[in-house]
Every structure is written in structure tokens, then in C-alpha cells.
XYZ file of C-alpha atoms in Angstrom:
497
model
C -66.229 -68.441 -30.552
C -68.335 -67.415 -27.610
C -71.085 -65.077 -28.727
C -70.436 -62.956 -25.625
C -66.854 -62.510 -26.608
C -67.921 -61.493 -30.111
C -70.301 -58.866 -28.788
C -67.728 -57.486 -26.357
C -65.063 -57.339 -29.045
C -67.450 -55.554 -31.391
C -68.149 -52.908 -28.698
C -64.302 -52.530 -28.248
C -63.747 -52.197 -31.996
C -66.517 -49.541 -32.256
C -64.947 -47.234 -29.723
C -64.405 -43.848 -31.324
C -60.699 -43.793 -30.619
C -60.126 -47.221 -32.206
C -62.306 -46.486 -35.315
C -60.522 -43.023 -35.680
C -56.987 -44.494 -35.540
C -58.031 -47.341 -37.836
C -59.273 -44.731 -40.329
C -56.152 -42.611 -39.999
C -53.909 -45.674 -40.488
C -55.992 -46.810 -43.481
C -55.734 -43.399 -45.101
C -51.974 -43.113 -44.578
C -51.547 -46.686 -45.848
C -53.331 -45.833 -49.093
C -50.943 -42.947 -49.787
C -47.857 -44.972 -48.903
C -48.876 -47.981 -50.959
C -49.580 -45.749 -53.991
C -46.032 -44.338 -53.996
C -43.526 -46.684 -55.851
C -40.572 -47.459 -53.657
C -42.215 -46.921 -50.225
C -43.135 -50.255 -48.785
C -45.606 -50.847 -45.923
C -43.012 -52.144 -43.455
C -40.986 -48.952 -43.930
C -44.010 -46.728 -43.332
C -45.123 -48.618 -40.230
C -41.622 -48.725 -38.817
C -41.355 -44.948 -39.268
C -44.684 -44.190 -37.510
C -44.142 -46.856 -34.791
C -42.270 -44.479 -32.372
C -45.274 -42.142 -32.391
C -47.708 -44.983 -31.449
C -45.992 -45.282 -28.117
C -47.995 -42.302 -26.927
C -51.282 -44.119 -27.766
C -53.034 -46.760 -25.786
C -52.115 -50.252 -27.063
C -55.273 -51.079 -29.021
C -55.554 -47.806 -30.890
C -51.971 -48.318 -31.855
C -52.671 -51.862 -33.156
C -55.786 -50.620 -35.009
C -53.655 -47.952 -36.671
C -51.114 -50.487 -37.830
C -53.859 -52.880 -38.979
C -55.501 -50.148 -41.094
C -52.179 -49.133 -42.574
C -51.250 -52.733 -43.309
C -54.441 -53.538 -45.226
C -54.543 -50.252 -47.097
C -50.940 -50.251 -48.252
C -51.222 -53.825 -49.580
C -54.442 -52.845 -51.493
C -53.235 -49.462 -52.900
C -49.938 -50.977 -53.948
C -51.874 -52.152 -56.989
C -52.345 -48.544 -58.278
C -48.844 -47.933 -59.456
C -48.532 -51.599 -60.622
C -51.575 -51.096 -62.872
C -50.948 -47.516 -64.076
C -47.143 -47.365 -64.150
C -46.097 -50.975 -64.284
C -44.274 -50.236 -60.995
C -45.388 -52.391 -57.982
C -46.170 -50.185 -54.943
C -45.398 -53.032 -52.570
C -43.521 -56.422 -52.971
C -46.794 -58.270 -52.912
C -48.218 -56.432 -55.956
C -45.329 -57.482 -58.316
C -47.605 -60.013 -60.147
C -50.404 -57.414 -60.276
C -48.418 -55.587 -62.963
C -48.366 -58.708 -65.158
C -52.085 -58.293 -65.950
C -53.139 -54.971 -64.601
C -50.845 -52.795 -66.697
C -51.741 -54.477 -70.031
C -55.426 -53.814 -69.160
C -54.693 -50.178 -68.392
C -52.731 -49.705 -71.647
C -55.745 -50.746 -73.651
C -58.015 -48.238 -71.791
C -59.314 -50.475 -68.978
C -57.546 -48.877 -65.989
C -60.930 -48.388 -64.249
C -61.900 -52.036 -64.709
C -58.438 -53.162 -63.531
C -58.665 -51.026 -60.332
C -62.196 -52.309 -59.701
C -60.983 -55.938 -60.033
C -58.077 -55.154 -57.708
C -60.278 -53.483 -55.064
C -62.810 -56.321 -55.176
C -60.036 -58.888 -54.735
C -58.507 -56.900 -51.876
C -61.814 -56.646 -50.086
C -62.758 -60.303 -50.522
C -59.294 -61.583 -49.576
C -59.138 -59.402 -46.434
C -62.725 -60.302 -45.448
C -62.318 -64.089 -45.741
C -58.987 -63.836 -43.966
C -60.570 -61.821 -41.130
C -63.225 -64.498 -40.574
C -60.515 -67.161 -40.338
C -58.505 -64.962 -38.044
C -61.482 -64.486 -35.650
C -62.738 -68.066 -35.518
C -59.588 -70.176 -35.900
C -57.388 -67.948 -33.663
C -58.846 -69.198 -30.377
C -58.443 -72.844 -31.436
C -54.772 -72.278 -32.378
C -54.262 -70.306 -29.194
C -55.736 -73.098 -27.102
C -53.306 -75.585 -28.666
C -50.402 -73.204 -28.079
C -51.403 -72.912 -24.381
C -50.281 -76.585 -23.978
C -46.717 -75.725 -24.916
C -44.018 -75.985 -22.288
C -40.428 -74.690 -22.459
C -39.183 -77.391 -24.930
C -42.079 -76.767 -27.238
C -41.753 -72.983 -27.141
C -38.053 -73.263 -27.857
C -38.566 -75.562 -30.795
C -41.387 -73.376 -32.053
C -39.015 -70.469 -32.129
C -36.436 -72.585 -33.915
C -38.965 -73.654 -36.508
C -40.134 -69.978 -37.008
C -36.489 -68.892 -37.583
C -35.722 -71.792 -39.982
C -38.854 -70.996 -41.969
C -37.968 -67.282 -42.230
C -34.389 -68.232 -43.229
C -35.756 -70.454 -45.956
C -38.356 -68.104 -47.405
C -36.498 -64.736 -47.259
C -33.262 -63.638 -48.827
C -31.855 -64.929 -52.054
C -30.905 -68.386 -50.775
C -31.168 -70.540 -47.671
C -27.533 -70.256 -46.646
C -27.809 -66.402 -46.500
C -31.088 -66.691 -44.664
C -29.440 -68.940 -42.010
C -26.519 -66.480 -41.748
C -28.956 -63.651 -41.248
C -30.595 -65.564 -38.396
C -27.304 -66.362 -36.752
C -26.270 -62.740 -36.904
C -29.567 -61.717 -35.292
C -29.093 -64.229 -32.548
C -25.588 -63.037 -31.941
C -26.813 -59.425 -31.621
C -29.540 -60.638 -29.251
C -26.897 -61.659 -26.698
C -26.222 -57.982 -25.992
C -27.104 -57.093 -22.456
C -27.090 -58.908 -19.085
C -26.999 -62.695 -19.037
C -30.432 -64.030 -17.976
C -29.037 -66.452 -15.413
C -25.694 -65.142 -14.194
C -26.282 -61.414 -14.578
C -22.976 -60.985 -16.430
C -22.955 -58.112 -18.962
C -22.317 -59.313 -22.550
C -21.290 -57.464 -25.728
C -21.728 -54.078 -24.190
C -18.505 -52.514 -25.554
C -18.190 -50.291 -22.493
C -21.480 -48.484 -23.238
C -23.821 -48.233 -20.296
C -26.794 -47.907 -22.692
C -26.269 -51.559 -23.869
C -26.290 -53.142 -20.362
C -30.024 -53.634 -20.763
C -29.809 -55.039 -24.327
C -30.218 -53.187 -27.536
C -33.377 -50.975 -27.724
C -35.759 -52.608 -30.207
C -37.322 -49.549 -31.776
C -34.131 -47.990 -33.183
C -33.037 -51.374 -34.525
C -36.337 -51.918 -36.204
C -36.515 -48.455 -37.699
C -32.953 -48.666 -38.888
C -33.384 -52.077 -40.660
C -36.777 -51.196 -42.242
C -36.870 -47.447 -42.437
C -33.404 -45.812 -42.687
C -32.040 -48.587 -44.785
C -34.872 -48.106 -47.308
C -34.186 -44.498 -47.535
C -30.558 -45.280 -48.409
C -31.743 -47.802 -50.994
C -34.071 -45.378 -52.611
C -31.534 -42.606 -52.630
C -28.994 -44.806 -54.384
C -31.521 -45.923 -57.063
C -31.275 -44.591 -60.589
C -34.299 -42.836 -62.052
C -36.959 -45.344 -63.178
C -38.609 -44.779 -66.467
C -42.051 -46.242 -66.858
C -44.994 -46.307 -69.276
C -47.839 -44.521 -67.627
C -51.495 -45.292 -68.332
C -54.410 -42.870 -67.944
C -56.075 -43.087 -64.524
C -59.787 -43.844 -64.421
C -62.363 -41.131 -64.336
C -65.661 -41.769 -62.464
C -67.054 -44.950 -60.969
C -68.301 -46.690 -64.153
C -65.056 -48.477 -64.893
C -64.325 -49.674 -61.340
C -67.877 -50.912 -60.884
C -67.611 -52.902 -64.156
C -64.394 -54.405 -62.786
C -66.185 -55.547 -59.609
C -68.834 -57.321 -61.671
C -66.109 -58.989 -63.789
C -64.359 -60.190 -60.635
C -67.486 -61.777 -59.160
C -67.761 -64.007 -62.161
C -64.784 -66.078 -60.967
C -65.878 -67.415 -57.526
C -63.610 -70.465 -57.697
C -60.517 -68.367 -58.447
C -61.419 -66.086 -55.580
C -61.758 -68.893 -52.939
C -58.701 -70.815 -54.175
C -56.529 -67.644 -54.115
C -57.791 -66.666 -50.668
C -56.914 -70.072 -49.240
C -53.403 -69.872 -50.885
C -52.892 -66.429 -49.347
C -54.007 -67.504 -45.907
C -51.832 -70.646 -45.817
C -48.738 -68.813 -47.081
C -49.410 -65.869 -44.720
C -49.323 -68.303 -41.764
C -45.846 -69.575 -42.876
C -43.325 -67.230 -41.199
C -41.415 -65.050 -43.699
C -43.192 -66.113 -46.881
C -45.282 -62.892 -47.337
C -47.432 -61.401 -49.956
C -45.002 -61.596 -52.826
C -44.787 -65.419 -52.603
C -48.549 -65.750 -52.137
C -49.407 -63.592 -55.152
C -46.910 -65.310 -57.467
C -47.981 -68.803 -56.438
C -51.670 -67.938 -56.730
C -51.054 -66.381 -60.141
C -49.365 -69.580 -61.343
C -52.221 -71.712 -59.992
C -54.772 -69.444 -61.726
C -52.984 -69.855 -65.069
C -52.700 -73.615 -64.597
C -56.403 -74.043 -63.907
C -57.643 -71.392 -66.367
C -59.671 -72.271 -69.483
C -57.930 -69.389 -71.259
C -54.243 -69.548 -70.271
C -53.260 -67.757 -73.539
C -54.705 -64.560 -72.129
C -52.289 -64.429 -69.261
C -49.731 -61.629 -69.742
C -52.160 -59.781 -72.038
C -54.608 -58.493 -69.400
C -56.286 -61.554 -67.896
C -59.042 -60.857 -65.331
C -58.365 -64.248 -63.684
C -54.682 -63.494 -63.278
C -55.283 -60.066 -61.733
C -57.979 -61.360 -59.416
C -55.848 -64.298 -58.213
C -52.759 -62.277 -57.383
C -54.578 -59.453 -55.496
C -56.904 -61.795 -53.599
C -53.968 -63.908 -52.328
C -51.883 -60.805 -51.579
C -54.534 -59.326 -49.320
C -55.617 -62.542 -47.601
C -51.962 -62.785 -46.464
C -52.670 -59.854 -44.056
C -54.862 -61.702 -41.530
C -52.987 -64.894 -42.308
C -49.754 -63.329 -41.201
C -51.250 -61.786 -38.108
C -52.570 -65.171 -36.964
C -49.228 -66.773 -35.962
C -48.038 -63.358 -34.736
C -50.623 -63.223 -31.973
C -51.202 -66.907 -31.227
C -47.498 -68.097 -31.425
C -45.392 -65.014 -31.324
C -43.913 -65.855 -34.744
C -44.592 -63.080 -37.283
C -45.810 -64.257 -40.650
C -44.515 -61.203 -42.644
C -42.261 -58.150 -42.277
C -45.179 -55.970 -41.285
C -46.279 -58.551 -38.757
C -42.816 -58.107 -37.210
C -43.709 -54.459 -36.844
C -47.032 -55.445 -35.241
C -45.234 -57.830 -32.904
C -42.842 -54.972 -31.870
C -45.719 -52.591 -31.331
C -47.309 -55.074 -28.856
C -44.045 -55.664 -27.081
C -43.370 -51.942 -26.801
C -46.765 -51.624 -25.082
C -45.866 -54.339 -22.584
C -47.894 -57.180 -24.259
C -46.114 -60.335 -25.352
C -47.940 -62.281 -28.037
C -47.630 -66.070 -28.034
C -49.128 -69.011 -26.189
C -51.704 -67.606 -23.766
C -52.498 -64.489 -25.802
C -56.026 -65.577 -26.734
C -56.601 -66.659 -23.101
C -55.543 -63.255 -21.724
C -56.623 -60.968 -24.619
C -59.426 -62.980 -26.279
C -61.773 -60.025 -26.652
C -59.059 -57.711 -27.944
C -57.893 -60.310 -30.479
C -61.468 -60.661 -31.822
C -61.670 -56.853 -31.974
C -58.704 -56.802 -34.348
C -60.672 -59.256 -36.538
C -63.529 -56.784 -36.495
C -60.998 -54.083 -37.524
C -60.036 -56.128 -40.496
C -63.697 -56.426 -41.486
C -64.097 -52.712 -41.158
C -61.172 -52.319 -43.503
C -63.215 -54.223 -46.133
C -65.894 -51.490 -45.958
C -63.222 -48.789 -46.113
C -61.746 -50.401 -49.255
C -65.143 -50.190 -50.992
C -66.080 -46.725 -49.630
C -62.697 -45.000 -50.121
C -60.673 -46.803 -52.735
C -63.409 -46.960 -55.398
C -64.832 -43.412 -55.253
C -61.376 -41.862 -54.935
C -59.642 -44.139 -57.495
C -58.752 -41.306 -59.901
C -57.516 -39.118 -57.088
C -55.472 -41.832 -55.318
C -53.940 -42.911 -58.626
C -52.372 -39.533 -59.148
C -50.383 -39.886 -55.869
C -47.974 -42.045 -57.856
C -46.591 -38.924 -59.502
C -45.074 -37.570 -56.201
C -41.329 -37.379 -56.597
C -39.111 -39.304 -54.198
C -36.773 -36.352 -54.218
C -39.459 -34.548 -52.225
C -40.460 -37.476 -50.066
C -37.080 -38.765 -49.005
C -35.957 -35.707 -46.949
C -39.348 -35.653 -45.188
C -39.191 -39.387 -44.403
C -35.615 -39.023 -43.122
C -36.604 -36.185 -40.818
C -39.603 -38.293 -39.454
C -37.117 -41.139 -38.685
C -34.896 -38.853 -36.612
C -37.762 -37.049 -34.807
C -39.626 -40.303 -34.163
C -36.664 -42.105 -32.634
C -35.477 -39.182 -30.566
C -38.895 -38.387 -29.087
C -39.520 -41.998 -28.103
C -36.921 -41.907 -25.230
C -35.091 -38.552 -25.741
C -31.793 -40.420 -26.118
C -29.371 -39.369 -28.883
C -27.925 -42.912 -28.531
C -31.045 -44.315 -30.151
C -30.417 -42.153 -33.224
C -26.912 -43.564 -33.489
C -28.248 -47.082 -33.186
C -30.815 -46.374 -35.959
C -28.046 -45.058 -38.175
C -25.776 -48.081 -37.569
C -28.523 -50.600 -38.270
C -29.709 -48.544 -41.237
C -26.332 -48.916 -42.915
C -26.213 -52.560 -41.876
C -29.652 -53.119 -43.317
C -28.777 -51.412 -46.577
C -25.795 -53.718 -47.205
C -27.655 -56.779 -45.929
C -30.356 -56.307 -48.542
C -27.877 -55.321 -51.195
C -25.903 -58.545 -50.654
C -28.981 -60.727 -50.689
C -29.272 -61.375 -46.974
C -32.503 -60.999 -44.992
C -33.149 -58.055 -42.613
C -36.533 -59.769 -41.660
C -34.694 -62.916 -40.491
C -32.111 -60.839 -38.551
C -34.775 -58.793 -36.808
C -36.926 -61.777 -35.908
C -33.935 -63.628 -34.512
C -33.079 -60.532 -32.434
C -36.681 -60.368 -31.119
C -36.885 -64.065 -30.338
C -33.315 -64.400 -29.091
C -34.053 -63.805 -25.377
C -37.138 -66.041 -25.514
C -35.159 -68.846 -27.099
C -32.300 -68.497 -24.605
C -34.684 -68.466 -21.563
C -36.669 -71.575 -22.734
C -33.499 -73.466 -23.796
C -31.820 -73.188 -20.364
C -35.148 -73.908 -18.628
C -35.583 -77.079 -20.747
C -32.046 -78.108 -20.024
C -32.589 -77.793 -16.225
C -35.914 -79.744 -16.536
C -34.655 -82.809 -18.535
C -31.348 -82.148 -20.314
C -30.880 -82.309 -24.140
C -32.968 -85.494 -24.524
C -36.115 -83.597 -23.465
C -36.393 -82.253 -27.008
C -36.704 -85.833 -28.333
C -39.018 -87.011 -25.644
C -41.740 -84.409 -26.280
C -43.753 -85.301 -29.397
C -44.580 -81.682 -30.345
C -41.038 -80.500 -29.784
C -39.734 -83.422 -31.849
C -42.213 -82.695 -34.641
C -41.194 -78.996 -34.696
C -37.517 -80.020 -34.813
C -38.260 -82.258 -37.844
C -40.048 -79.404 -39.511
C -37.204 -76.986 -38.830
C -34.669 -79.365 -40.262
C -36.900 -80.037 -43.350
C -37.351 -76.225 -44.121
C -33.613 -75.860 -44.249
C -32.551 -79.164 -45.934
C -35.317 -79.508 -48.583
C -34.674 -76.102 -50.297
C -30.953 -76.883 -50.316
C -31.556 -80.299 -51.986
C -33.989 -78.821 -54.446
C -31.460 -76.126 -55.482
C -28.733 -78.759 -55.887
C -31.036 -80.952 -58.097
C -31.885 -77.942 -60.268
C -28.283 -77.080 -60.704
C -27.479 -80.637 -61.787
C -30.327 -80.598 -64.280
C -29.118 -77.302 -65.719
C -25.572 -78.669 -66.102
C -26.755 -81.916 -67.707
């Protein structure tokens, strides 16, 4: 990367308003991640309407800080209560909670914080230095390549989210169908407006996003039975967490391997932190000299899962900015935040916003310092946040959803859209379908339609077979759908044999 761009981006990242909103997002993310049941995508979807009143880069810094902090602090309830604070910290409970039950909660939190800081830091460096290269390649994409890139992104999301590939594909198709709402791009004919003037200009993105990720989660939590857990004593003082950091640094190979796994899985659309942490945990056990300790409080296991979970964050943001294909549910929210501010990520982003993109990398590095400066000294205080009752939180969150949506455009119609998609999202998740796949298809629907018709006018259907990159992306898209189906069929045959 050009040193001049690095210096300019550092100056941009150090602006007081950007640092202030990064710190506010980070602090809010810690609290959200520490509360079992509240996931980071829900939190960011709820606060997204309020970021409209900010300039674009303070809004992105706020989301970045909240994303990193919520992933990191999700380990607190996993370690102390055996209740993952976020989906990506599910495997954290496998080793963290047994450590806490034998009086090593401080050490477990120290290991988790060290893993989170290292994973985020290594990922931030990759984001800063590989992003321009990927962006340069993306700049060479024409309409056929952009269309096939979108198809590949949707096929990958369909494969890696939801309970099975068929339901993932169905979620994508439903999202594409909903994306047809509004005026036809070429003939100007209104479609699927149901007589409502508000739908002539397509569905508003913000109420749909908040309904699928925020209001639906409120309904899910409200319908959940009381969860009984075994609580461990939170740490007191810094001695335990500092010992945990020293224990973590004795496994450099595990750290590097887990960070690479997290980055690669973060780049794959839809895979997310939960897949990265579980895969990294399995790899750590396979390569460990003491696999018998796994499940009983293994330092290697805890280090592997939290390093991978947090290196997913910059990994997921990389394809979001360079290709316009989010790598995780939270990256979908980041994509929506940019689009609401009039910036469209994708090919050309690093050309037009190279300094700003590098500034986000600096923001990720600042989050590493915040993890060490905030999460360690306040470990005992933050850990007690897990005791907050959802009966108190849910009405507050519900009110924030209503106020946020209404104040964004002052349309009561937006509140109705949020409610409809909230109910839809609740049943989609309950039946094993993917709200992430649906939302991504809705976001990419217009882009796919535009580039498909443009490609057809340029060279007809055969153009997708004549362009090498488009053909390769088509092959990858087919493989991501077909291979999981074949693997599932083979597993069923083996089970029946």
C-alpha cells in the first residue's frame, strides 16, 4: 500500500469524531455481547437508523467498534454461564466454562481477550494490505463478471446458512422475488406494489433489515423458556487475566493457524464466526499433543476458537467492501449502512475510497488496544452484565426499534414494514430457513437484474460462457450448491447401511 495513503488514512482515523464514535460503538458492543440472547447483528440493526444522522465514516467506525467488541465480549457469558453471548462463541463454552468452574475464570477471560486482540489485529493487517489488491482485481469486472459474482455470493450464503442447502436456496429465491418490488429498471412498469404508493420505489431497506434482524429476535427471545445455567464466579482483579494472556502466548502456532482459518472463513459469504470457531476448535484438537484435555478446560481449545471467531471480523468486511458481498450477518448491516449513506461497495470501492478503507483498517487496530485497555481492567464489572434480565431489556429494545424506524423517515408505513418482516423473520428462523440469505438476495437483487440485462444486450446468454472469470464463478456457484447436497446424500446412505 502507498505510504502516503497509509498516512492520510491514519489522520482520518484519528479525527476526534471517528475515535469518539468508535469508542461509543465499542462500549455498546461489549454490553450487548455480554448479554446472552442479544446478538451483534440485532444490536447493530437496531442502532442503524440513528447512524443516518451521522456522517458516513463516523457511522462505519461506530459499527466497526460494536462488531469487534460484541464478538469479543460474547465470551463472558460463555465462560461464566455456559451461555454463548454470540453465535461465534458457542465453542468458547466448551473449554472456557470448565476452566471457570475450577476457579480459573480470570485466566479463561485473559486467554479469550488475548485471542480476540490477536485475531482482530492480524485480520486488520490483512484487510489493509490485501484489500487494494483484491479491489484492483475487482475493477476489471464487467457486467457478466459482476452478475456471476453476485450469483456465487448468493449460492455461498445459501450453502452456509440455514439448516440445509435447499432451505438456503429457497431463502435466496424469496429474497430475489421480494427485490422485484418497485419500478422495472428498463420499462418503468411498477411491479408487486399491491396498490401502495410507498412501494413504487421498491421496499425501504432499513425497515426490512431491522425487521429481519431486530424485531424477529425480540419475538424469538420473548417466546423462549427460562434458561437455567450453572454460573461461575467472575474474576476479581487483574492477576488472573494477565496469567491467561501469558498462557495464551505459549501457543503461537495455534494462534496463527486459527487466525488464518478465521480470515479464510470470514471471506466466504455467509459462513460467519460460528463456523470458523468450530472448525478452528476441531483443528486445534486434531493437532494438539494433549487432545484428552479438550472438553475439560483446554487452553489450546479456548485460544483456537476465540482467535478464529475474532479474525472473522476483518475477514468478513474484506469482501463486503471490495466485492459488495457481505461475509457475515453483521457485514450485511455494514453494507446497508454504506448504501444508506449513498456509497455502494463493490468493484471500484478501493479506487474511489482507498484512504477511507485503510482508515477502517486503522479502526480495527485501535479496537485491539481497546480490548486490552477496557476488557481486561473491567473484566469483573463487565462479567456482571450477564445478570441483566431479558424481561427488562426486551421492552426497551422494542421501543428503540419503533423510535429508530419512525425517526429515520417519519413514515408510519416503515413501522408496518418492520413488523411484517419481523414476523416473517421469526418464522423463517424457526423453520430453519435463512434470513441472512433472504436479506442479501434482496440487497443484491437490483444489481443482479441490472447486470443480467446489460450482459444479455452485450452478448446474449453465451457471454457468461465466453468470459473466463464469469465461467469460473458460475462453476464455483454450482459447486457450492451441488457438493453439500451430494455430501449429505452420502452421509445418509452410510447411516442407513
